[in-house]
XYZ file of C-alpha atoms in Angstrom:
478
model
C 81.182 75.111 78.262
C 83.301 71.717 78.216
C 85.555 73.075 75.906
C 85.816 76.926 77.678
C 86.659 74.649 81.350
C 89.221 72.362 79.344
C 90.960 75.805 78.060
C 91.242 77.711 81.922
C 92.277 74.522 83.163
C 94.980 74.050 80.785
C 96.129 77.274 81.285
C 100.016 77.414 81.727
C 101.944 78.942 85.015
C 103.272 82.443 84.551
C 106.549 84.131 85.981
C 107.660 87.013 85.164
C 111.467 86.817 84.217
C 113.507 90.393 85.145
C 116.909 88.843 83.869
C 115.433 89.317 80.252
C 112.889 92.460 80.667
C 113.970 96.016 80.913
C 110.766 99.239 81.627
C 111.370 102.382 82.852
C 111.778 104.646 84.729
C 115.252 104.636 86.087
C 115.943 102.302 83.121
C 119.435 103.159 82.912
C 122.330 102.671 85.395
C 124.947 105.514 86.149
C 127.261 104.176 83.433
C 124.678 104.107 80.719
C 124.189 100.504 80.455
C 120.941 98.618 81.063
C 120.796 96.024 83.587
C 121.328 92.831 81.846
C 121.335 93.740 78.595
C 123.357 95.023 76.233
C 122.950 97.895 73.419
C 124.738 98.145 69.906
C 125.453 100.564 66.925
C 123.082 103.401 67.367
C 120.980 102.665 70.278
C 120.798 105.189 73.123
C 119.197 104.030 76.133
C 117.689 106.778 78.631
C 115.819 106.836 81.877
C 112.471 105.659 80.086
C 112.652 103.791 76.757
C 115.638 102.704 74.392
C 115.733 104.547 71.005
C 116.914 102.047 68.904
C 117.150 104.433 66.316
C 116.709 108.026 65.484
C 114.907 109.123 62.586
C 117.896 109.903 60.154
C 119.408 107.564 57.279
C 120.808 104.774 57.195
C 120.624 104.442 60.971
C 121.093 100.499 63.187
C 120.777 99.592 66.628
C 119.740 96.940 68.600
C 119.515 95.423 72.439
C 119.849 91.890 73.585
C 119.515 90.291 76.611
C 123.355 88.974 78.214
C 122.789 85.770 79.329
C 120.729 82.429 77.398
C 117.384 82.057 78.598
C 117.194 78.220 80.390
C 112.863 77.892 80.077
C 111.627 76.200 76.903
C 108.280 77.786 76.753
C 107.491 81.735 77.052
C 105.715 85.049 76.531
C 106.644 88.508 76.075
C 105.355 92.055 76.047
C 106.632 94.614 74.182
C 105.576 98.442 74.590
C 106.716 100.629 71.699
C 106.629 103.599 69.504
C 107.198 104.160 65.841
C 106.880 107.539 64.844
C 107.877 109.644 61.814
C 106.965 112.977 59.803
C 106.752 111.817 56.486
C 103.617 109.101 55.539
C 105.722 106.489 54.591
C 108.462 105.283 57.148
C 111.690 102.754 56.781
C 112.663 100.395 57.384
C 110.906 98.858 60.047
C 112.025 97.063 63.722
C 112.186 93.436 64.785
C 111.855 91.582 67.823
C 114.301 88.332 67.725
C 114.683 85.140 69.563
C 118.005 83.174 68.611
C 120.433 80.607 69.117
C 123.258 83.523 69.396
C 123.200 87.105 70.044
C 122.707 89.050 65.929
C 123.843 92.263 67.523
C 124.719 93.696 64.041
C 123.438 93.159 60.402
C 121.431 93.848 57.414
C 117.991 92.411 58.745
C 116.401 95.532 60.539
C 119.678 95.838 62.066
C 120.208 92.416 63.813
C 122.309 89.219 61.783
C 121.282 87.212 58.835
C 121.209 83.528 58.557
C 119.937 83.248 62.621
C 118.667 79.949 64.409
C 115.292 81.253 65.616
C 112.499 83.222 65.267
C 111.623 87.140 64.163
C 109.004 88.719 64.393
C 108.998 91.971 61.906
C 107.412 95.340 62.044
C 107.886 96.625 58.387
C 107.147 99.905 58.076
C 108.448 99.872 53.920
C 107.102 98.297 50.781
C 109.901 97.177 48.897
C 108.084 94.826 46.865
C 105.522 97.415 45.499
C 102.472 94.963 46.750
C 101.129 97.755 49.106
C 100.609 95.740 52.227
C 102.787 97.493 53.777
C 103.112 98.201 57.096
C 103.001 94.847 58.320
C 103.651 92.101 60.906
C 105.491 89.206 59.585
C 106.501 85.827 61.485
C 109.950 84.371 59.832
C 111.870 81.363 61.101
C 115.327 80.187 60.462
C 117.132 77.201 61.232
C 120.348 79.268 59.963
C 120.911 78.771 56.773
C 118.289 81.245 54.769
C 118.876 84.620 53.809
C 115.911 86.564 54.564
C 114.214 87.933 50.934
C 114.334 91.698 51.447
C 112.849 92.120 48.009
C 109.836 90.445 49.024
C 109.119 91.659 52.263
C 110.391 87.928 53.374
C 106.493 87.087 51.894
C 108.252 83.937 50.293
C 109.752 82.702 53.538
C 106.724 84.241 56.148
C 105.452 81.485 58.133
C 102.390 84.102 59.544
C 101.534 87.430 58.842
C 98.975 90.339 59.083
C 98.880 93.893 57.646
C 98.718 96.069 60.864
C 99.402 100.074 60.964
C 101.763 101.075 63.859
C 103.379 103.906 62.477
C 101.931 107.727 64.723
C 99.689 106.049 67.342
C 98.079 108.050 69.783
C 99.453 105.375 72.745
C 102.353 103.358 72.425
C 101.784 100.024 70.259
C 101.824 96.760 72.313
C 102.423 93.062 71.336
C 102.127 89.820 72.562
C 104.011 86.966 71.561
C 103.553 83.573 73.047
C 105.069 80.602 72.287
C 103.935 77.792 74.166
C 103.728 74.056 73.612
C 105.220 74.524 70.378
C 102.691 76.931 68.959
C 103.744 80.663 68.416
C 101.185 83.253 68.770
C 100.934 87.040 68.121
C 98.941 89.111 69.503
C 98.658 93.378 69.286
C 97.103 96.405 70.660
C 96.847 98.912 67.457
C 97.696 102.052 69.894
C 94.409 104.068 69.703
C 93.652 102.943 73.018
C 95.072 103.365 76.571
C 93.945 100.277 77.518
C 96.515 97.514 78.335
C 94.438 94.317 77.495
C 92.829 95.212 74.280
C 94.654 92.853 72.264
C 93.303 91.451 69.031
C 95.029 88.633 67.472
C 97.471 88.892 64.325
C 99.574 85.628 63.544
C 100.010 81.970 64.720
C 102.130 79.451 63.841
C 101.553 75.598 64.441
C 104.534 72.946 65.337
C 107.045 75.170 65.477
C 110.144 74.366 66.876
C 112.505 76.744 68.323
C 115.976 76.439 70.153
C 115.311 75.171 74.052
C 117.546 78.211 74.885
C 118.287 81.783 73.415
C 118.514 84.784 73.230
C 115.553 88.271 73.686
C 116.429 90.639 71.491
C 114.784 94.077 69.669
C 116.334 95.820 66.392
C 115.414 98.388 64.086
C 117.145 99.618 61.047
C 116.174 103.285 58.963
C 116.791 103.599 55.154
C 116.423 106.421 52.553
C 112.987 107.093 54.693
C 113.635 107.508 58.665
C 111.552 106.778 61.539
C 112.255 107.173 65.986
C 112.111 103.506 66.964
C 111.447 103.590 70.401
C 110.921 100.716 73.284
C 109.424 101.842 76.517
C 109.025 98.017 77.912
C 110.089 94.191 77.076
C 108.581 91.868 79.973
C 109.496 88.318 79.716
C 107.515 85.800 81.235
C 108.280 82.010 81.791
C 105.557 79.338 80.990
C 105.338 75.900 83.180
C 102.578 73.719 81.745
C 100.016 72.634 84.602
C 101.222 69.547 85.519
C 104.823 70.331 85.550
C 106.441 72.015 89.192
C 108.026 75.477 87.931
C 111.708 75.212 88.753
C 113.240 77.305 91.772
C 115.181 80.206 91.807
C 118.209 78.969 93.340
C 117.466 75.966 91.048
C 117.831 78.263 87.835
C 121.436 79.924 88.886
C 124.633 78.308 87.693
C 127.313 77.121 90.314
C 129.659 78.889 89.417
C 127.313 82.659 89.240
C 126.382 81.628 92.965
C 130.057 81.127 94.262
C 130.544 84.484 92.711
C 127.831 86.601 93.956
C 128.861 85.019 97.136
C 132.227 86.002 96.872
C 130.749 89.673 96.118
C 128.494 89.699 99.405
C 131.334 88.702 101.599
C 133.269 91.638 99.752
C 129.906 94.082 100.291
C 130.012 92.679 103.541
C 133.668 93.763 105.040
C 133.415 96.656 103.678
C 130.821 97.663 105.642
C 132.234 96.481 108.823
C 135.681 98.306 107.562
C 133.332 101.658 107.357
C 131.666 100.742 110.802
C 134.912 100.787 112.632
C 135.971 104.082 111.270
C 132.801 106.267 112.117
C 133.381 105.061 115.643
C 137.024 105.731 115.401
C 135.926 109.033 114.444
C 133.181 109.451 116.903
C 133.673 108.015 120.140
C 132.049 110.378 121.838
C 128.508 108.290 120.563
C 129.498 104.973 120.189
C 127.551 102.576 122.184
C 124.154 105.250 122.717
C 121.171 103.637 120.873
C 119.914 105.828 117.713
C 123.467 107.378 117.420
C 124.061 106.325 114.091
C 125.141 108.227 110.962
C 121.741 108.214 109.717
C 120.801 109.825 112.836
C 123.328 112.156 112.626
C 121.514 113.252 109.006
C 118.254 113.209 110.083
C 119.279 115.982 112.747
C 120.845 117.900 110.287
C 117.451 117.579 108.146
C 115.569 118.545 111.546
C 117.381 121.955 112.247
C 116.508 123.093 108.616
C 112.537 124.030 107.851
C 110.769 123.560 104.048
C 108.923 125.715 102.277
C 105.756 124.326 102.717
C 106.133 124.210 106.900
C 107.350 127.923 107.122
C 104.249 128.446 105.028
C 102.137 126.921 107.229
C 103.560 128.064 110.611
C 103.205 131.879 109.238
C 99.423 130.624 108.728
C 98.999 129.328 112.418
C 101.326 132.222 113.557
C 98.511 134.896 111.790
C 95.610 132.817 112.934
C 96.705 133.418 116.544
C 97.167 137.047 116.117
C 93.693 137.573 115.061
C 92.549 135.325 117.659
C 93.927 137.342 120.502
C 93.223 140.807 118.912
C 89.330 139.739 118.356
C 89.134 138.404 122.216
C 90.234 141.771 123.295
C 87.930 143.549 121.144
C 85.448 141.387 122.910
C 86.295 142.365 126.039
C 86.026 146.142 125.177
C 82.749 145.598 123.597
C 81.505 143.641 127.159
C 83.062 146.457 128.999
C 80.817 149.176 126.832
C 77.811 147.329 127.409
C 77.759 147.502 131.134
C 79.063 150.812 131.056
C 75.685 151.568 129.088
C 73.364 149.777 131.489
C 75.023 151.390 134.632
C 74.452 154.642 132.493
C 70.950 154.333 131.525
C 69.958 153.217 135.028
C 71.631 156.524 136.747
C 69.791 158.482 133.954
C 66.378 157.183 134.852
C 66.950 157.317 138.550
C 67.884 161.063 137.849
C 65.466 161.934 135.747
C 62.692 160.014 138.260
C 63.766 162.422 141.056
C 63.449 165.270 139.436
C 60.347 164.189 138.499
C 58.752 163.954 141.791
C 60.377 167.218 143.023
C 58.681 169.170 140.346
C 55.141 168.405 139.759
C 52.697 169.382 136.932
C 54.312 170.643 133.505
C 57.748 169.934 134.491
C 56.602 165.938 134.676
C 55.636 166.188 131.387
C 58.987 167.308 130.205
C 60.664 164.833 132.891
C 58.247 162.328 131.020
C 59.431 163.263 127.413
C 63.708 163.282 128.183
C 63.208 159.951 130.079
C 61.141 158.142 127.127
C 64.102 159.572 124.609
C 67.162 158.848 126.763
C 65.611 155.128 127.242
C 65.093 155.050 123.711
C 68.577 156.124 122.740
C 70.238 153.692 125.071
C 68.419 151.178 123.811
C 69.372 151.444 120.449
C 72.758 151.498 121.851
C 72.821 148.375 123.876
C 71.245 146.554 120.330
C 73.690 147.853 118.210
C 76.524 146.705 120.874
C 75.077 143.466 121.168
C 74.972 143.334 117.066
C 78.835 143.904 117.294
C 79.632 141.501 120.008
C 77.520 138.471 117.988
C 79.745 139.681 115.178
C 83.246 139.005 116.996
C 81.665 135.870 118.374
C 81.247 134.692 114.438
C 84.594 135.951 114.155
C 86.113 133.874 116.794
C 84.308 130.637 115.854
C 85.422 131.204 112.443
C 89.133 131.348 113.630
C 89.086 128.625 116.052
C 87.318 126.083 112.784
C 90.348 127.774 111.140
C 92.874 126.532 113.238
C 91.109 122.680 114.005
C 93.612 120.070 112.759
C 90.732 118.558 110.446
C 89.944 122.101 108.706
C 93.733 122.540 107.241
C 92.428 122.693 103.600
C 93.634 125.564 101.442
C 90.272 126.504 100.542
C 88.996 126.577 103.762
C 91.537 128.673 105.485
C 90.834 131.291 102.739
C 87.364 131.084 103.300
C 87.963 132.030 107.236
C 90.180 134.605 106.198
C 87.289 136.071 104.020
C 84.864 135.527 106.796
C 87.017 137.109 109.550
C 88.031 140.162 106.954
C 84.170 140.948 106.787
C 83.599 140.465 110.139
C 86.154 142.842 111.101
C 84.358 145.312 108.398
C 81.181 144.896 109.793
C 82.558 145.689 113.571
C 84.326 148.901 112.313
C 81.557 150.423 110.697
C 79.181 149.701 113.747
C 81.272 151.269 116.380
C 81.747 154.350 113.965
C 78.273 154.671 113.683
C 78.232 154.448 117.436
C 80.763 156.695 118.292
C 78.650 159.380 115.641
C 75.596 158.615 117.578
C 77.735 159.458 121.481
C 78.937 162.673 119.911
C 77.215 165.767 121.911
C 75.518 167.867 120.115
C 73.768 171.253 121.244
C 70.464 169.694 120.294
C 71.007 166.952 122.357
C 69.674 167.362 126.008
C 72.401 167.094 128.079
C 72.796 164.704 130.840
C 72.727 165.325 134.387
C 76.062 165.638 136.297
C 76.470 163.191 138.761
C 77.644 164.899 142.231
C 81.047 164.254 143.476
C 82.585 161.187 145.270
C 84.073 161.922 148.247
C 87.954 161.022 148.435
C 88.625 158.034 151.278
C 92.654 159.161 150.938
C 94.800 161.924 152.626
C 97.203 163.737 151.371
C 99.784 162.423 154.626
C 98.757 158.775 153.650
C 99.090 159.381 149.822
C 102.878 160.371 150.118
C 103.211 157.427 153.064
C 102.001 155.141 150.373
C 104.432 156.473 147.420
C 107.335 156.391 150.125
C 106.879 152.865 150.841
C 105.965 151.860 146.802
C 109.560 153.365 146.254
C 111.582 151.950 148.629
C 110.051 148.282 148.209
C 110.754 149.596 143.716
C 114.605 149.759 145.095
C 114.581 146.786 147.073
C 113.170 144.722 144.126
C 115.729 146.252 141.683
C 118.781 145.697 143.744
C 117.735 141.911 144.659
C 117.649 141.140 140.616
C-alpha cells in the first residue's frame, strides 16, 4: 500500500502538446500540408490518417514534426494500421525521436546513423529466426549503422514479438520516456477499448537528446503493406515538484514578434473590409444587427429545408382533418335532435289517435307506437356510437398536433387511428341511411298539418326591393 501511494504520488504532470500531434478529421489543410508537420517521399496525407505508404514495392515515406521539441521528458500515442493481403508483410514502420529531422533513408524509410531513439514495427524476418513481427527499441548516438540482417537483434536495447499486421481496430502504442527510463506500452488491436494496454519493452538509464525531433516512417520491400497513422498525441511530462513552464514562456522572441506582426496584418485588414461594406451600404450603417452576417442569415430565412416543408405539410393536413371532423360533428349533433324532435311528434301523434279511436284500433295504435319508439331508438344509439367515434377522432388529432407528441411514430399512429375512425363513421351512417330508406312495409308516418305563412306576398317583394337596393349601395361604396 506504501509502495502503490509512493507511485500516484510520484506521478508526473501531463500536457498535451498540439505543436507535435496531428488526428483527424480535417487533418489536412487546403494546400495538402499538415499543420506543423511535414510529409516526404511517398506519404499522402488525407482528411483522417497519413498513409505513409501504399502497399506496392519498394515504397518510402515519412512525417516529422517542423519545429525541436524544448521539454526533456515525454509521452506519446500513436493510433495505427498495418494491413496487407498476403500473410507475410514488409518491411515494417518506425516511430523516431532525433537530434535532426531523417526525412529520407534506408531504415524503414527515415536516415541512418541518427542521434536518438526508434522504436520499430517489423513486419519481415530477414534473419530467418521467425520472431517476426516484432517491436524493437534501438538507440543511436550517431555513429551505428542499424544491422538490417539481424533485425537490429545485435544492437536492440528492448524488444517483444507482438502481431500488428490485419487487426480488427487500429493498433495503439505508448511510449514514455520519463526520468530517463523509456517505456513501451501496446494495445494488440482486437479490442475497441482505448486503455487496454499491456506492456512490451523498457529501457533503464537511457539518455536521449534534451531536444528533437517526432517523427513516423515506414518503408515496403519485395512484400507490401498500407501503413497507415490515424493519430500521434504528444504529451509533455513535468515531474511533481517541478512548476510546468508557461505557454508564453515556451515561444521564442522572435516567433512572438512575428505572429504579432501577422495579427496587426489580420487586424487592418479587417478594418480595410469594414469600411468598404459600409461604403457599399450606407443605407444600414449605424442600425444594430445590420451586419453582413445578418444580411446572410435573411437570405437563409426566406429559403425553407426539406425537413420544415415536410413538417408544415404535416401540421397543414392535421388541420384539415381537424376542421372537416368538427363539421361532421356538428351534422351528427344536428341529426340527433332532429331524431328526438321526430320521435316526440310521432308519439304525440300516434297518442291522439289513440284516444280518438277506442277498442281494436288502440291495440294497433299500441303496436306502431312500441315499433316507431323502438326504431328511433336504435337510431339515436347508433348516432351517439358515431358521434363518440369523431370525438376519438378529434382527441386523436389534437395529441397529434401537441408540441410534445411530434415523434414520427406517433403521428403515424394518429393517422392510423383517425383513418379508422373515419371508416368506422362511414359505414355507420350508411347503415343508417339503409335503415331511413321507406319501404312499402314500413308504416308510414303521419303528415304533420301545415304551418301557416306569417309573410305577404306585398311585404315579400317590399323586402326583396329594399335587400336590392341596400346589394347596390354596398357594391358601389367598395
Amino acid at each position: 500500500a506504501a509502495q502503490a501511494t509512493e507511485g500516484a504520488a510520484a506521478a508526473p504532470h501531463r500536457r498535451f502538446e498540439y505543436k507535435y500531434s496531428f488526428k483527424g478529421p480535417h487533418l489536412v489543410q487546403a494546400d495538402g500540408t499538415v499543420p506543423f508537420w511535414v510529409h516526404t517521399g511517398n506519404a499522402i496525407p488525407s482528411a483522417d490518417q497519413i498513409r505513409i505508404t501504399t502497399s506496392l514495392k519498394s515504397q518510402k515515406g515519412s512525417v516529422w514534426t517542423k519545429n525541436k521539441s524544448i521539454f526533456e521528458y515525454w509521452e506519446v500515442e500513436v493510433t495505427f494500421r498495418v494491413t496487407g493481403r498476403g500473410r507475410i508483410g514488409a518491411d515494417g514502420l518506425a516511430i523516431w525521436f532525433t537530434e535532426e529531422q531523417g526525412l529520407e533513408g534506408p531504415v524503414f524509410g527515415a536516415a541512418d546513423k541518427w542521434n536518438g531513439v526508434g522504436i520499430f514495427f517489423d513486419s519481415f524476418d530477414n534473419d530467418g529466426k521467425k520472431n517476426n513481427p516484432g517491436v524493437i527499441v534501438v538507440g543511436n548516438n550517431g555513429k551505428l549503422l542499424y544491422d538490417h540482417q539481424n533485425d537490429g537483434s545485435t544492437q536492440a536495447l528492448a524488444s517483444c514479438q507482438r502481431d500488428f499486421r490485419n487487426k480488427p481496430y487500429p493498433v495503439r502504442v505508448k511510449i514514455t520516456y520519463y526520468q530517463k527510463a523509456l517505456t513501451v506500452l501496446i494495445n494488440n488491436g482486437f479490442t475497441p477499448d482505448k486503455e487496454d494496454y499491456e506492456f512490451c519493452a523498457k529501457v533503464e538509464e537511457m539518455v536521449l537528446p534534451s531536444q528533437g525531433y517526432f517523427g513516423i516512417s515506414a518503408a515496403t520491400g519485395g512484400l507490401a503493406d498500407d501503413h497507415d497513422v490515424l493519430s500521434f498525441l504528444t504529451f509533455q511530462l513535468t515531474e511533481p515538484g517541478k512548476e510546468a513552464p508557461t505557454p508564453d514562456a515556451e515561444i521564442p522572441q522572435k516567433d512572438k514578434e512575428k505572429y504579432q506582426e501577422e495579427f496587426e496584418h489580420f487586424q487592418q485588414e479587417l478594418d480595410k473590409k469594414k469600411e468598404e461594406f459600409q461604403r457599399e451600404h450606407p443605407d444600414v450603417q449605424g442600425q444594430p444587427g445590420k451586419t453582413p452576417c445578418a444580411f446572410f442569415l435573411a437570405a437563409d430565412d426566406v429559403f425553407e429545408t426539406v425537413s420544415d416543408r415536410e413538417l408544415r405539410q404535416i401540421f397543414e393536413g392535421q388541420n384539415r382533418i381537424h376542421l372537416e371532423i368538427k363539421q361532421l360533428n356538428r351534422q351528427l349533433d344536428m341529426i340527433l335532435d332532429e331524431q328526438r324532435r321526430y320521435v316526440s311528434a310521432v308519439t304525440e301523434e300516434i297518442a291522439k289517435r289513440g284516444a280518438g279511436f277506442p277498442g281494436q284500433q288502440g291495440q294497433v295504435s299500441q303496436q306502431e307506437i312500441e315499433t316507431v319508439v323502438k326504431t328511433q331508438e336504435e337510431v339515436i344509439r347508433q348516432v351517439k356510437e358515431i358521434r363518440s367515434s369523431v370525438t376519438d377522432a378529434l382527441r386523436s388529432i389534437s395529441g397529434a398536433q401537441h408540441p410534445g407528441s411530434a415523434g414520427i411514430y406517433e403521428t403515424t399512429q394518429h393517422f392510423n387511428d383517425i383513418k379508422e375512425h373515419l371508416h368506422v363513421v362511414k359505414r355507420d351512417i350508411e347503415h343508417l341511411v339503409q335503415r331511413n330508406t321507406p319501404s312499402s312495409e314500413k308504416p308510414k308516418c303521419p303528415e304533420l298539418p301545415p304551418f301557416p305563412s306569417c309573410l305577404s306576398t306585398m311585404h315579400f317583394f317590399i323586402f326583396v326591393a329594399v335587400q336590392t337596393v341596400l346589394f347596390i349601395g354596398y357594391v358601389m361604396y367598395r
